PDB file of C-alpha atoms and ligand atoms in Angstrom:
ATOM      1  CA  UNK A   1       0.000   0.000   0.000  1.00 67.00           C
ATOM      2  CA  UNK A   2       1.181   3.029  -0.798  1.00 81.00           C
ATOM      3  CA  UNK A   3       0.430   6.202  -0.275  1.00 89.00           C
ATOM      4  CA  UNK A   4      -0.820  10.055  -2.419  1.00 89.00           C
ATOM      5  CA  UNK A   5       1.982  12.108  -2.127  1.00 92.00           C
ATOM      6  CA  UNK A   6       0.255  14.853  -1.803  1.00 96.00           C
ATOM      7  CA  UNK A   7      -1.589  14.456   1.149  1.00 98.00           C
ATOM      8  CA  UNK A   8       0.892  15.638   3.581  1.00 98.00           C
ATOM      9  CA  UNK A   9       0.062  19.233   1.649  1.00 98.00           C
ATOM     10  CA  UNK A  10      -3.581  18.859   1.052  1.00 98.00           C
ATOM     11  CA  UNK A  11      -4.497  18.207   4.800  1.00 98.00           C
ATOM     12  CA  UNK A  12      -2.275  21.051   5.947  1.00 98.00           C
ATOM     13  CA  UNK A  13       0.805  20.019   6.774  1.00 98.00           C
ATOM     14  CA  UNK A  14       2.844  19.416  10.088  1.00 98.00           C
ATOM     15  CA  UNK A  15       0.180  21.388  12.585  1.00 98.00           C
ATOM     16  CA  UNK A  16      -2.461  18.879  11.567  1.00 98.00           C
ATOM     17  CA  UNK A  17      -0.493  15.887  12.076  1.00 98.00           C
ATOM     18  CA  UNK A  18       0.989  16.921  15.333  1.00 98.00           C
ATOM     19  CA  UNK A  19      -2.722  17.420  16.837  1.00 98.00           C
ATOM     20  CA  UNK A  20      -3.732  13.711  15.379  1.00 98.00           C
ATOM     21  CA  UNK A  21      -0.612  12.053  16.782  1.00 99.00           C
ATOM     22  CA  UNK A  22      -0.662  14.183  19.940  1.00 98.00           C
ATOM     23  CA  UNK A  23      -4.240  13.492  20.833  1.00 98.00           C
ATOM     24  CA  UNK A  24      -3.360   9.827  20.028  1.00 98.00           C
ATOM     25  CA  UNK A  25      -1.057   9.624  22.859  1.00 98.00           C
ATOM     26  CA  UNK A  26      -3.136  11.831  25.199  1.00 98.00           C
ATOM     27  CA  UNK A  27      -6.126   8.458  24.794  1.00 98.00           C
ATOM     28  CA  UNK A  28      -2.857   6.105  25.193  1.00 98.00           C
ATOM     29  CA  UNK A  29      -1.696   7.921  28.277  1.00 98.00           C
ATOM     30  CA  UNK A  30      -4.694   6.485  30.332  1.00 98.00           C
ATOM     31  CA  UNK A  31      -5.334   3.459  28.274  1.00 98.00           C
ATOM     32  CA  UNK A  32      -5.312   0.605  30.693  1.00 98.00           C
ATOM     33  CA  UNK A  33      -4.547  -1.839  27.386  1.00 98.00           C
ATOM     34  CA  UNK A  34      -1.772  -0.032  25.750  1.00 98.00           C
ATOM     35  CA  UNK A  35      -0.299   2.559  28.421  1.00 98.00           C
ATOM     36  CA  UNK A  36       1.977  -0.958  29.660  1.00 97.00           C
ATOM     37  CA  UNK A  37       2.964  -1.874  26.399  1.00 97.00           C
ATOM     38  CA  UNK A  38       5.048   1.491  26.005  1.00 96.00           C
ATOM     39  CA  UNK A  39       8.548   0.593  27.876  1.00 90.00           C
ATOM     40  CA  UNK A  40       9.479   4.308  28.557  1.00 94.00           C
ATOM     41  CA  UNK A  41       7.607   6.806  31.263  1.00 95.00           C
ATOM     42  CA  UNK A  42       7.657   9.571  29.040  1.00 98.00           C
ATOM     43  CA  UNK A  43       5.806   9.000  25.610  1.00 98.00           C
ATOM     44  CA  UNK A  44       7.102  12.112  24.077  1.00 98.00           C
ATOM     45  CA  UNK A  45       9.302  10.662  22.134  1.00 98.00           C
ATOM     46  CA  UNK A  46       7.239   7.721  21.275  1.00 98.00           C
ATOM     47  CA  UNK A  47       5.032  10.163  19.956  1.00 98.00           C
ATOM     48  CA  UNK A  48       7.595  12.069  17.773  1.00 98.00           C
ATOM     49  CA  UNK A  49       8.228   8.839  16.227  1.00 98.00           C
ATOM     50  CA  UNK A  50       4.914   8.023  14.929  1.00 98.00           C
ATOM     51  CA  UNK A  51       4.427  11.642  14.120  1.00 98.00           C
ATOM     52  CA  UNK A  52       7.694  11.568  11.829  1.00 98.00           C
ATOM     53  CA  UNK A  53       6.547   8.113  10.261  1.00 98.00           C
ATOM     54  CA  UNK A  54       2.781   9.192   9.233  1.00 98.00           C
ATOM     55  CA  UNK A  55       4.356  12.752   7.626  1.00 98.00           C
ATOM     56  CA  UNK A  56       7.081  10.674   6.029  1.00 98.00           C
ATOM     57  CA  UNK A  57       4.500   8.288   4.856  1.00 98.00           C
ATOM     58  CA  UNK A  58       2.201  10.851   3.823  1.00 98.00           C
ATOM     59  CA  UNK A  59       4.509  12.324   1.586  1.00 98.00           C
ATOM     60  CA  UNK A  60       5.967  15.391   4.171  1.00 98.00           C
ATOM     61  CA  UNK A  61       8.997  15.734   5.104  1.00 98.00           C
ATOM     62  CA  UNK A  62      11.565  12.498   5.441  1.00 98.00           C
ATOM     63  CA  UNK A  63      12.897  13.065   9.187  1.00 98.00           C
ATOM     64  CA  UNK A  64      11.551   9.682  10.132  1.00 98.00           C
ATOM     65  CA  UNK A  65      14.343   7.906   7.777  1.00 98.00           C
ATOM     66  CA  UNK A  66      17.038  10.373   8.533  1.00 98.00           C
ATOM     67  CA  UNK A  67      16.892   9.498  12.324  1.00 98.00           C
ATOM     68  CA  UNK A  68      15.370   5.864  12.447  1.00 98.00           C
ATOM     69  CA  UNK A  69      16.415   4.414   9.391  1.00 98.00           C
ATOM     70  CA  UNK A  70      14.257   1.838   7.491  1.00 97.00           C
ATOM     71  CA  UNK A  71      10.521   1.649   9.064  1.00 97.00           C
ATOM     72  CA  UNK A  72      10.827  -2.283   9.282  1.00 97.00           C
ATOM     73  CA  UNK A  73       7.401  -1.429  11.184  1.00 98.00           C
ATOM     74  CA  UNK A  74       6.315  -5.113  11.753  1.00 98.00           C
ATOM     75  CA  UNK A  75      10.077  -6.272  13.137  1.00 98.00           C
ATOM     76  CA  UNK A  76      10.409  -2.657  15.889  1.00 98.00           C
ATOM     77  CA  UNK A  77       7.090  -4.253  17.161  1.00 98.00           C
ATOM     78  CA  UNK A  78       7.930  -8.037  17.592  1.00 97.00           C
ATOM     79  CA  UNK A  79       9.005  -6.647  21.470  1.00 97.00           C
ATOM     80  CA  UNK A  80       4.771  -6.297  21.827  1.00 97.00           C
ATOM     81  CA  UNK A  81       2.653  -8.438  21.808  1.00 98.00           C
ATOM     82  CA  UNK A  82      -0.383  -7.025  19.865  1.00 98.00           C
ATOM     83  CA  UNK A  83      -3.494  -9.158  19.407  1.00 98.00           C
ATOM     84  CA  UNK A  84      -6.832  -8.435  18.746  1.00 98.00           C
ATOM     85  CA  UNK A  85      -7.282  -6.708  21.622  1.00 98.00           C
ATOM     86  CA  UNK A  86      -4.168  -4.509  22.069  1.00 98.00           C
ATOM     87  CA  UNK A  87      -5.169  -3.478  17.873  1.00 98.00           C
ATOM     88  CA  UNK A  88      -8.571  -2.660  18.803  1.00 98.00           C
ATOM     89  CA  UNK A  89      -7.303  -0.814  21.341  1.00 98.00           C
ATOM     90  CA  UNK A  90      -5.220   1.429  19.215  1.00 99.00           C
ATOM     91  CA  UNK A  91      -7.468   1.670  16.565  1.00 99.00           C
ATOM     92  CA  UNK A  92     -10.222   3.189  19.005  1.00 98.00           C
ATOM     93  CA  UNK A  93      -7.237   5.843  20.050  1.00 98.00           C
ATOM     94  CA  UNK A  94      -6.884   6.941  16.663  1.00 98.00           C
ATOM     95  CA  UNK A  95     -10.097   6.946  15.888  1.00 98.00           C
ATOM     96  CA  UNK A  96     -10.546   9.725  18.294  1.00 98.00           C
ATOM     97  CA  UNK A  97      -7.845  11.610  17.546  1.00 98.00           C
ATOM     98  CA  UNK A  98      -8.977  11.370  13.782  1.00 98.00           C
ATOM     99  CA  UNK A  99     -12.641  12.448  14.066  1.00 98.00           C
ATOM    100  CA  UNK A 100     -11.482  15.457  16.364  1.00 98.00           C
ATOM    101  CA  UNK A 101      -9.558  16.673  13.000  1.00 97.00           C
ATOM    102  CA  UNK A 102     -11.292  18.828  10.592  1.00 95.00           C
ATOM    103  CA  UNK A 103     -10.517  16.232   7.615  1.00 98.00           C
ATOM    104  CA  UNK A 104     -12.534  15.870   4.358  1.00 98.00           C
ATOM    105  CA  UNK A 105     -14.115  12.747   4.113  1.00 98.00           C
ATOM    106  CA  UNK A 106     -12.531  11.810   1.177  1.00 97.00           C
ATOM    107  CA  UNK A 107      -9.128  12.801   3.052  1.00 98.00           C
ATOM    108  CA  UNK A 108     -10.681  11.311   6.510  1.00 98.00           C
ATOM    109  CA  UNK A 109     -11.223   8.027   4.582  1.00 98.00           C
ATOM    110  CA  UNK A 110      -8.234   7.526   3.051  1.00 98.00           C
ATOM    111  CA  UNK A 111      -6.417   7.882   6.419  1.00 98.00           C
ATOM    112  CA  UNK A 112      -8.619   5.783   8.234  1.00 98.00           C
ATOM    113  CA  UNK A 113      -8.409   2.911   5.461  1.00 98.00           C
ATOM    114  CA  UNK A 114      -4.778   3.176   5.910  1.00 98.00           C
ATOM    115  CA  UNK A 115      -4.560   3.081   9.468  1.00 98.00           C
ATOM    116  CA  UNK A 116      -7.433   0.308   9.793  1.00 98.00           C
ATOM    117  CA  UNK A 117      -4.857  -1.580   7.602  1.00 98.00           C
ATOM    118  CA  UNK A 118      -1.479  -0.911   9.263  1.00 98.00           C
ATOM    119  CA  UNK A 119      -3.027  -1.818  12.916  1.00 98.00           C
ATOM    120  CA  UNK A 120      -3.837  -5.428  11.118  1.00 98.00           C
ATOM    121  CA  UNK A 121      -0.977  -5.909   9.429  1.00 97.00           C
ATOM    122  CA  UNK A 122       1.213  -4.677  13.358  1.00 98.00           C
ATOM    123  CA  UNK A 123      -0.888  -7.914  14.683  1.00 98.00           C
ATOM    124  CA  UNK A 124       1.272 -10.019  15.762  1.00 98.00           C
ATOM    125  CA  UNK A 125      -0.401 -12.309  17.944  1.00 98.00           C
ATOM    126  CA  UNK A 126      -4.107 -14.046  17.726  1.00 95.00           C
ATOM    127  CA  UNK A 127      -5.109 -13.450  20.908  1.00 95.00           C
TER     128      UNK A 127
HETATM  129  C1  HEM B 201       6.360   2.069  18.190  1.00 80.48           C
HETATM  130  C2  HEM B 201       2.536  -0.250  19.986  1.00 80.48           C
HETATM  131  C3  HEM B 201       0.375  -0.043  15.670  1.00 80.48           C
HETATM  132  C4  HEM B 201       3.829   2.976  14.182  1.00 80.48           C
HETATM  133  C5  HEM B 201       5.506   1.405  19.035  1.00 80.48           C
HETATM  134  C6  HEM B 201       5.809   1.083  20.420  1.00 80.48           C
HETATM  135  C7  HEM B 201       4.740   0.439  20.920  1.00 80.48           C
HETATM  136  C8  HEM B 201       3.754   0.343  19.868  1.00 80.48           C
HETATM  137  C9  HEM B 201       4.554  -0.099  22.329  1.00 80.48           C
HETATM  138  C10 HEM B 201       7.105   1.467  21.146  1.00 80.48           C
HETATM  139  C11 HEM B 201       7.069   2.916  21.495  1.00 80.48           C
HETATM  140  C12 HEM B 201       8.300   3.650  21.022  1.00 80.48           C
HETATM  141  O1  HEM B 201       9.243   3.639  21.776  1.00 80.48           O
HETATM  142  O2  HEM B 201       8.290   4.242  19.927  1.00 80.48           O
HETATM  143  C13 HEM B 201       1.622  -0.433  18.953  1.00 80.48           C
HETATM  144  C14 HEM B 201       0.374  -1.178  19.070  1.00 80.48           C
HETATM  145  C15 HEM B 201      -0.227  -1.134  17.859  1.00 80.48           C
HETATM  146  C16 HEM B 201       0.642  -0.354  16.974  1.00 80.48           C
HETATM  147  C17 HEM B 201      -0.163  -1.868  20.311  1.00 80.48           C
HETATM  148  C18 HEM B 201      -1.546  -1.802  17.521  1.00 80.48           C
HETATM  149  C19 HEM B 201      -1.849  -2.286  16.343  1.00 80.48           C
HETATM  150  C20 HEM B 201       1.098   0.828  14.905  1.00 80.48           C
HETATM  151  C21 HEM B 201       0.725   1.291  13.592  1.00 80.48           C
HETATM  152  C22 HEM B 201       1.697   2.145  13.170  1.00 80.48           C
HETATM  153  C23 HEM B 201       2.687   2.220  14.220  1.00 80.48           C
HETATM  154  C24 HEM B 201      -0.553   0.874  12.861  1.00 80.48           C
HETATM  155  C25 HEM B 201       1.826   2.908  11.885  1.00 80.48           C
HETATM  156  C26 HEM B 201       0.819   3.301  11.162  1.00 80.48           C
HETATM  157  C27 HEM B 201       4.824   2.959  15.117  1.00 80.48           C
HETATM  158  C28 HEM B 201       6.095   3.652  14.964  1.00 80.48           C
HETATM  159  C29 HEM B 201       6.841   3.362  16.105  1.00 80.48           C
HETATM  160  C30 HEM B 201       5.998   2.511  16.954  1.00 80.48           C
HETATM  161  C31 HEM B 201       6.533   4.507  13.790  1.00 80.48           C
HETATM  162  C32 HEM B 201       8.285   3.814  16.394  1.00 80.48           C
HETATM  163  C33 HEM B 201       9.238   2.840  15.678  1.00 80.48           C
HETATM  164  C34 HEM B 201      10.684   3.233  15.878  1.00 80.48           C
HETATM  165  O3  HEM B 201      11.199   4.032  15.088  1.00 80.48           O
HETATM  166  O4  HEM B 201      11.290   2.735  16.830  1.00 80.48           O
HETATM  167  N1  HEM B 201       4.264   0.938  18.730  1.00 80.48           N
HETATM  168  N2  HEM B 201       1.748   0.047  17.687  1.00 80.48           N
HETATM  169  N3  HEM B 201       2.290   1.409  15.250  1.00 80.48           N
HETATM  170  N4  HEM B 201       4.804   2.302  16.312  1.00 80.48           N
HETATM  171 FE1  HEM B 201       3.310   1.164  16.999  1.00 80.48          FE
END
């Protein structure tokens, strides 16, 4: 799957995917499912790293590569296990964070696809 490169534009750019990604993390913050999975107290940086990734992917700017090298998304998170549950769990995160952003449907649909998508294919366990 790959991705419009012009999205990153379309949508507005870096303020737009900094609230998604931020209000993401604010849901995983006081998730009882996924708040244990993250190993480090502070998720700022956790949530610069997914930030980077989606612009990157998205077609903004390529700071994701520069500092993490290849995404290899499925092998950074063998560490985790994420079944059902635990995807679920961060789909319903993101789902919040998504509707909360003034998207287009045709723009709101295409990210939701992707990320509907991505959270199956990060499964990594069946239960
Ligand atoms: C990292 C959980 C799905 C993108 C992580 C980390 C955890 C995690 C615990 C480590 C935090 C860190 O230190 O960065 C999960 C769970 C998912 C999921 C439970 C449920 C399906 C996804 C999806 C994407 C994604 C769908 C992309 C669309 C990332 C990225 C990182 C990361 C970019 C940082 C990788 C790195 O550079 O080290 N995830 N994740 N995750 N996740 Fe997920």
């Amino acid at each position: 799957m790959s991705a419009p490169q012009n999205f990153y534009a379309e949508v507005g750019g870096a303020p737009v995917f900094h609230r998604i990604v931020h209000r993401f993390y604010e849901e995983v913050a006081r998730d009882e499912v996924l708040r244990p999975l993250y190993p480090e107290e502070d998720l700022g940086p956790a949530e610069d790293r997914l930030r980077m990734f989606l612009e990157q992917y998205w077609g903004g700017p390529r700071t994701y590569s520069d500092q993490r090298g290849h995404p290899r998304l499925r092998m950074r998170h063998v560490p985790f296990t994420i079944g059902p549950i635990e995807r679920d769990a961060w789909l319903r995160c993101m789902r919040i964070a998504v509707d909360e952003e003034n998207l287009s449907p045709e723009h709101r649909e295409q990210l939701w696809n992707y990320l509907q998508y991505a959270a199956a294919s990060m499964q990594n366990s069946e239960f």
